[in-house]
Tab-separated table of C-alpha atoms and ligand atoms in Angstrom:
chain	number	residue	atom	x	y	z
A	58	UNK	CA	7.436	8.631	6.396
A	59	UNK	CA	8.575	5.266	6.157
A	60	UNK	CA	11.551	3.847	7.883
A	61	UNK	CA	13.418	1.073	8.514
A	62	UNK	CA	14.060	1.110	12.211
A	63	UNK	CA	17.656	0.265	13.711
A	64	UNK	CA	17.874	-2.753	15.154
A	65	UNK	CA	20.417	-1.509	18.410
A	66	UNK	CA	19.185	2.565	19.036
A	67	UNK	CA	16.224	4.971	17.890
A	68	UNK	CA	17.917	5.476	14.188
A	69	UNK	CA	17.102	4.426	11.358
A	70	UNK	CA	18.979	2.761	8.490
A	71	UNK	CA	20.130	4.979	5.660
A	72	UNK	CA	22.380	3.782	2.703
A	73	UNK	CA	25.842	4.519	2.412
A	74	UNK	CA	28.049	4.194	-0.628
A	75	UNK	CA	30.723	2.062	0.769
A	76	UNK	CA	34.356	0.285	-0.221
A	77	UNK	CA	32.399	-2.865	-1.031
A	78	UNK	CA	29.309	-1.413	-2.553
A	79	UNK	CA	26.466	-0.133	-1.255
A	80	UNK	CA	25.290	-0.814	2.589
A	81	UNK	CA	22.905	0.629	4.919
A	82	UNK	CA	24.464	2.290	7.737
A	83	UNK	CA	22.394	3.437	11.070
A	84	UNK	CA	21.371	7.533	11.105
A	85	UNK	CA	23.087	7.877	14.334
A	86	UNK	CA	26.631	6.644	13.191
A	87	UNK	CA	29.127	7.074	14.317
A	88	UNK	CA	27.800	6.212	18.014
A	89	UNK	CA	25.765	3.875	16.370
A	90	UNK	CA	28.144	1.263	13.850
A	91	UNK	CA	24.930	-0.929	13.299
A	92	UNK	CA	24.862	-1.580	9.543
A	93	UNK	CA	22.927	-4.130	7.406
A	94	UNK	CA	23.430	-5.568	3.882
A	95	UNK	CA	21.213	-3.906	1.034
A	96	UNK	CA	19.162	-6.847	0.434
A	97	UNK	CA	18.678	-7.291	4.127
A	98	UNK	CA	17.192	-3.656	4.510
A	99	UNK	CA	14.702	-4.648	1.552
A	100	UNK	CA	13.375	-7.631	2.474
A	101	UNK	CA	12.789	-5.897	5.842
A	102	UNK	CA	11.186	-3.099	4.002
A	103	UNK	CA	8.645	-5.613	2.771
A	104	UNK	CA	7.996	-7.181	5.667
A	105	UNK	CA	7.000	-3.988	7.318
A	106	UNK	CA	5.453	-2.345	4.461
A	107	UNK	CA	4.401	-5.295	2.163
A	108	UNK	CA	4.554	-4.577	-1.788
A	109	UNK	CA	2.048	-2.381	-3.515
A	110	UNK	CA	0.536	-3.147	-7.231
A	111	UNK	CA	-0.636	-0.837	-9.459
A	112	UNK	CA	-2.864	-1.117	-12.530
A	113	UNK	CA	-3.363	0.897	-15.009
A	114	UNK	CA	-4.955	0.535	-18.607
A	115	UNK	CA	-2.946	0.749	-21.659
A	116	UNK	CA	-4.476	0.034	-25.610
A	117	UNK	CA	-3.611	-3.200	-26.596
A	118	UNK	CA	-0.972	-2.920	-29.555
A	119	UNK	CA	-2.955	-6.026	-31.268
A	120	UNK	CA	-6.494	-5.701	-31.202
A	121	UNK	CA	-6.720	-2.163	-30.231
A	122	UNK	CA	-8.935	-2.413	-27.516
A	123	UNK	CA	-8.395	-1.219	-23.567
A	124	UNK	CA	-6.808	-3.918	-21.348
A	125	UNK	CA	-5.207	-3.709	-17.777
A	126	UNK	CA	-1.703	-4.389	-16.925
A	127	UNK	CA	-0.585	-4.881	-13.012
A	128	UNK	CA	3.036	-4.906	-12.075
A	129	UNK	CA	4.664	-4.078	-8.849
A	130	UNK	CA	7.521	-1.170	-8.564
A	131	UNK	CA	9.378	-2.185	-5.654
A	132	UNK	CA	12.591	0.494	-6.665
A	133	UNK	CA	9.674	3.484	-6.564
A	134	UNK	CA	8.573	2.610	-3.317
A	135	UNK	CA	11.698	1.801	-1.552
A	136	UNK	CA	12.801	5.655	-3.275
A	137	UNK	CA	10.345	6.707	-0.490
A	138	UNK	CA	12.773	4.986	1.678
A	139	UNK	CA	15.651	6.281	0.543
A	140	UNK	CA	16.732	8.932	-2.234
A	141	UNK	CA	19.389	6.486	-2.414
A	142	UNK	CA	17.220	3.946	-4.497
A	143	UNK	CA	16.911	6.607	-7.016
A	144	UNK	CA	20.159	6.106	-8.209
A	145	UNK	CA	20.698	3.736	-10.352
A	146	UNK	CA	19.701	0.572	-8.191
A	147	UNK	CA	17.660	-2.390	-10.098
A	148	UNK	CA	14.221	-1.935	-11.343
A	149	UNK	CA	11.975	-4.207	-9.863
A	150	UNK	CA	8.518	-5.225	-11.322
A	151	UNK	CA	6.578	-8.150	-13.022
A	152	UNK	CA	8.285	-11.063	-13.689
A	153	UNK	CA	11.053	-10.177	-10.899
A	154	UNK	CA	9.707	-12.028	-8.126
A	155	UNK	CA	8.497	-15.486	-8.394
A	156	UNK	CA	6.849	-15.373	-5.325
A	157	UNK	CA	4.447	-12.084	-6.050
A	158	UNK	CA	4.013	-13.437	-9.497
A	159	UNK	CA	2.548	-16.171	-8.344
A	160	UNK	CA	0.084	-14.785	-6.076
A	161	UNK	CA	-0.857	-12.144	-9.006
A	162	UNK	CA	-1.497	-14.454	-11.797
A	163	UNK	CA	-3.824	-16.265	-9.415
A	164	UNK	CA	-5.762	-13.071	-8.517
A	165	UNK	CA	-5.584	-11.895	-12.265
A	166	UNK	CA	-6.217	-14.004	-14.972
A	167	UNK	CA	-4.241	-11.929	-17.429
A	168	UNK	CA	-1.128	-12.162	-15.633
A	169	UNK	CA	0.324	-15.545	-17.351
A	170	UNK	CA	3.748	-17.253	-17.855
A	171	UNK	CA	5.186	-16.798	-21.631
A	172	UNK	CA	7.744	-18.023	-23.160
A	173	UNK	CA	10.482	-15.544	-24.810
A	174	UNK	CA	11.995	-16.043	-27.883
A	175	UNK	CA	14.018	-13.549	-27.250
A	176	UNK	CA	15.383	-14.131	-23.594
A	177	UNK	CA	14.732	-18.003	-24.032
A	178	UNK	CA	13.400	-18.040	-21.033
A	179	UNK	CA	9.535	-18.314	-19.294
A	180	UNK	CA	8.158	-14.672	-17.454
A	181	UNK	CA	5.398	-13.841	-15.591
A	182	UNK	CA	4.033	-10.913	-18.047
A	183	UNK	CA	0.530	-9.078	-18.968
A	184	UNK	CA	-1.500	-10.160	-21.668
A	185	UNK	CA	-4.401	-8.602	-23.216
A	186	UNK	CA	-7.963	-9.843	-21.664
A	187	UNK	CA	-9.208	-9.036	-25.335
A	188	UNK	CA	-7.003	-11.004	-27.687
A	189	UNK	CA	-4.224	-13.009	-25.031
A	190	UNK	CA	-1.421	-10.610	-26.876
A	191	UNK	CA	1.636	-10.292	-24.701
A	192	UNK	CA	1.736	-6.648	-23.637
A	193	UNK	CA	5.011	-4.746	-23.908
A	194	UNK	CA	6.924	-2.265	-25.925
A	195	UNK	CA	8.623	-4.534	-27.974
A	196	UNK	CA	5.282	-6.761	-27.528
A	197	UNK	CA	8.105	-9.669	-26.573
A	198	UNK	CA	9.631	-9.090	-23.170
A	199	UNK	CA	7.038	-6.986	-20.542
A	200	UNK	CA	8.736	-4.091	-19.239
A	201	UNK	CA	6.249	-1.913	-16.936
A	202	UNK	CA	8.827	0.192	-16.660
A	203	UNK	CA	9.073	1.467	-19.994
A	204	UNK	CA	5.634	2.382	-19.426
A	205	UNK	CA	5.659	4.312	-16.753
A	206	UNK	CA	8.720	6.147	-17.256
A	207	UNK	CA	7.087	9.516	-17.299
A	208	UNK	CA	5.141	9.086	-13.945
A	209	UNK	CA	7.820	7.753	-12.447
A	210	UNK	CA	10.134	10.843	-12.268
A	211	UNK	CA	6.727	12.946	-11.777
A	212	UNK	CA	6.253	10.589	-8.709
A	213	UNK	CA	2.465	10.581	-10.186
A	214	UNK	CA	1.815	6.725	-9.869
A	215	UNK	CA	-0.092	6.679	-6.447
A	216	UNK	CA	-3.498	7.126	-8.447
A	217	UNK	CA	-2.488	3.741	-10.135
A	218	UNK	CA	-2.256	1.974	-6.549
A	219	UNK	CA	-4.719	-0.437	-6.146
A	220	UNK	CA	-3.634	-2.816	-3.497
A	221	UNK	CA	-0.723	-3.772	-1.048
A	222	UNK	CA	0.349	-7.347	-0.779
A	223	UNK	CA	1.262	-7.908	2.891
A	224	UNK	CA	4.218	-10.666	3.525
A	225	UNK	CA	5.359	-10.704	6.850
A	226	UNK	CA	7.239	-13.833	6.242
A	227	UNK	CA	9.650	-12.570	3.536
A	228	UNK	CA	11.031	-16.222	3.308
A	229	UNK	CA	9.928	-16.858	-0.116
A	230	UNK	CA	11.363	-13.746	-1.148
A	231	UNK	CA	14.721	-14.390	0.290
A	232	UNK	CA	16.581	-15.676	-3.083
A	233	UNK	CA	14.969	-13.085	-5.291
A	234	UNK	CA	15.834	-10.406	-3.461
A	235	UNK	CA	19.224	-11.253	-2.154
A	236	UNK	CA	19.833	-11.881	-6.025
A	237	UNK	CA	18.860	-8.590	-7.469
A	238	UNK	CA	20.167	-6.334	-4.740
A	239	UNK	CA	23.308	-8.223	-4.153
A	240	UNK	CA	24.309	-7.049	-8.102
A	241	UNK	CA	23.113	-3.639	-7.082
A	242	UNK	CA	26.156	-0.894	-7.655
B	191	ZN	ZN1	21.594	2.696	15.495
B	192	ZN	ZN1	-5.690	-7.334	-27.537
C-alpha cells in the first residue's frame, strides 16, 4: 500500500476537505495537527514513488494502421493513495508536465511537440509512427484520458504499465505541479 509518511509521528497523510480547499491532514489527528498542502503531498508522492507510463496501442484514425501511444496518469496512481483523488481532482497525463514530456519524447520518437489550432498553443502529444498523424479523439488536442476512460473506473490499466520514471529531485516538477493541484477543488 502506498503512503505518504508523516513528517512528525507514525501516520500518514490523508486528505481532508477543508475551509480553504482541499489539504492533507495526518491519520493520527487530532494528536497529530501535522498537515501539508495538496501539491506538497504530490510532489512527495513522486519522489517516493516516481511516475509510471503506460502504453498501449490504439488504430491510427488516418492511415489505419496500429501505432503506440504513452502517457502518464498521475490522478490514477495517486487514487491508490487516496480515494480522495477520485473525486474530481485534475487529470494528469501527456502534455501536463514539461519535465516528463521531455524525458518521453527523447525515449520515444513519436512523442513530439504540435502546435494546436485549437488551443493556440504547442503540446507534447502522440503521433502515429505510420503516417506522423496527431493521435486523439478529436485528432487535434491528445487526451489519453478519453481513451482510457473505461479501464480507468475498471482499475484495469496495470497490464498497460510499462515503466516507472524515478525523480527523486522533484525540483523540475515544482511549478507544474504546484499549478495544477493548487486549482484543485
Ligand atoms: Zn502525524
Ligand atoms: Zn497513421
Amino acid at each position: 500500500m502506498k503512503r505518504i509518511r508523516c513528517q512528525e509521528c507514525d501516520g500518514n497523510y490523508i486528505l481532508r476537505d477543508g475551509k480553504f480547499g482541499v489539504f492533507a491532514g495526518c491519520s493520527n489527528y487530532p494528536r497529530c495537527r501535522s498537515t501539508k498542502k495538496l501539491y506538497e503531498v504530490v510532489l512527495e508522492y513522486i519522489r517516493i514513488y516516481g511516475i509510471g507510463i503506460y502504453r498501449w496501442d490504439r488504430e491510427c484514425w488516418k492511415c489505419k494502421k496500429k501505432t503506440a501511444v504513452y502517457s502518464y496518469y498521475l490522478d490514477y496512481e495517486l487514487a491508490e493513495l487516496d480515494e480522495f483523488f477520485n473525486s474530481g481532482l485534475p487529470a494528469v497525463g501527456l502534455g501536463d508536465l514539461a519535465y516528463i514530456d521531455g524525458l518521453l519524447s527523447q525515449k520515444y520518437a513519436t512523442i513530439q511537440k504540435r502546435y494546436s489550432n485549437t488551443t493556440h498553443s504547442s503540446y507534447m502529444a502522440n503521433t502515429c509512427s505510420h503516417c506522423g498523424a496527431l493521435q486523439g479523439r478529436n485528432y487535434v488536442v491528445e487526451d489519453p484520458h478519453e481513451i482510457v476512460e473505461e479501464l480507468w473506473h475498471s482499475r484495469g490499466m496495470d497490464k498497460f504499465w510499462i515503466e516507472t520514471i524515478a525523480c527523486p529531485d522533484t525540483s523540475p516538477l515544482v511549478s507544474d505541479i504546484k499549478r495544477i493541484y493548487s486549482q484543485a477543488p
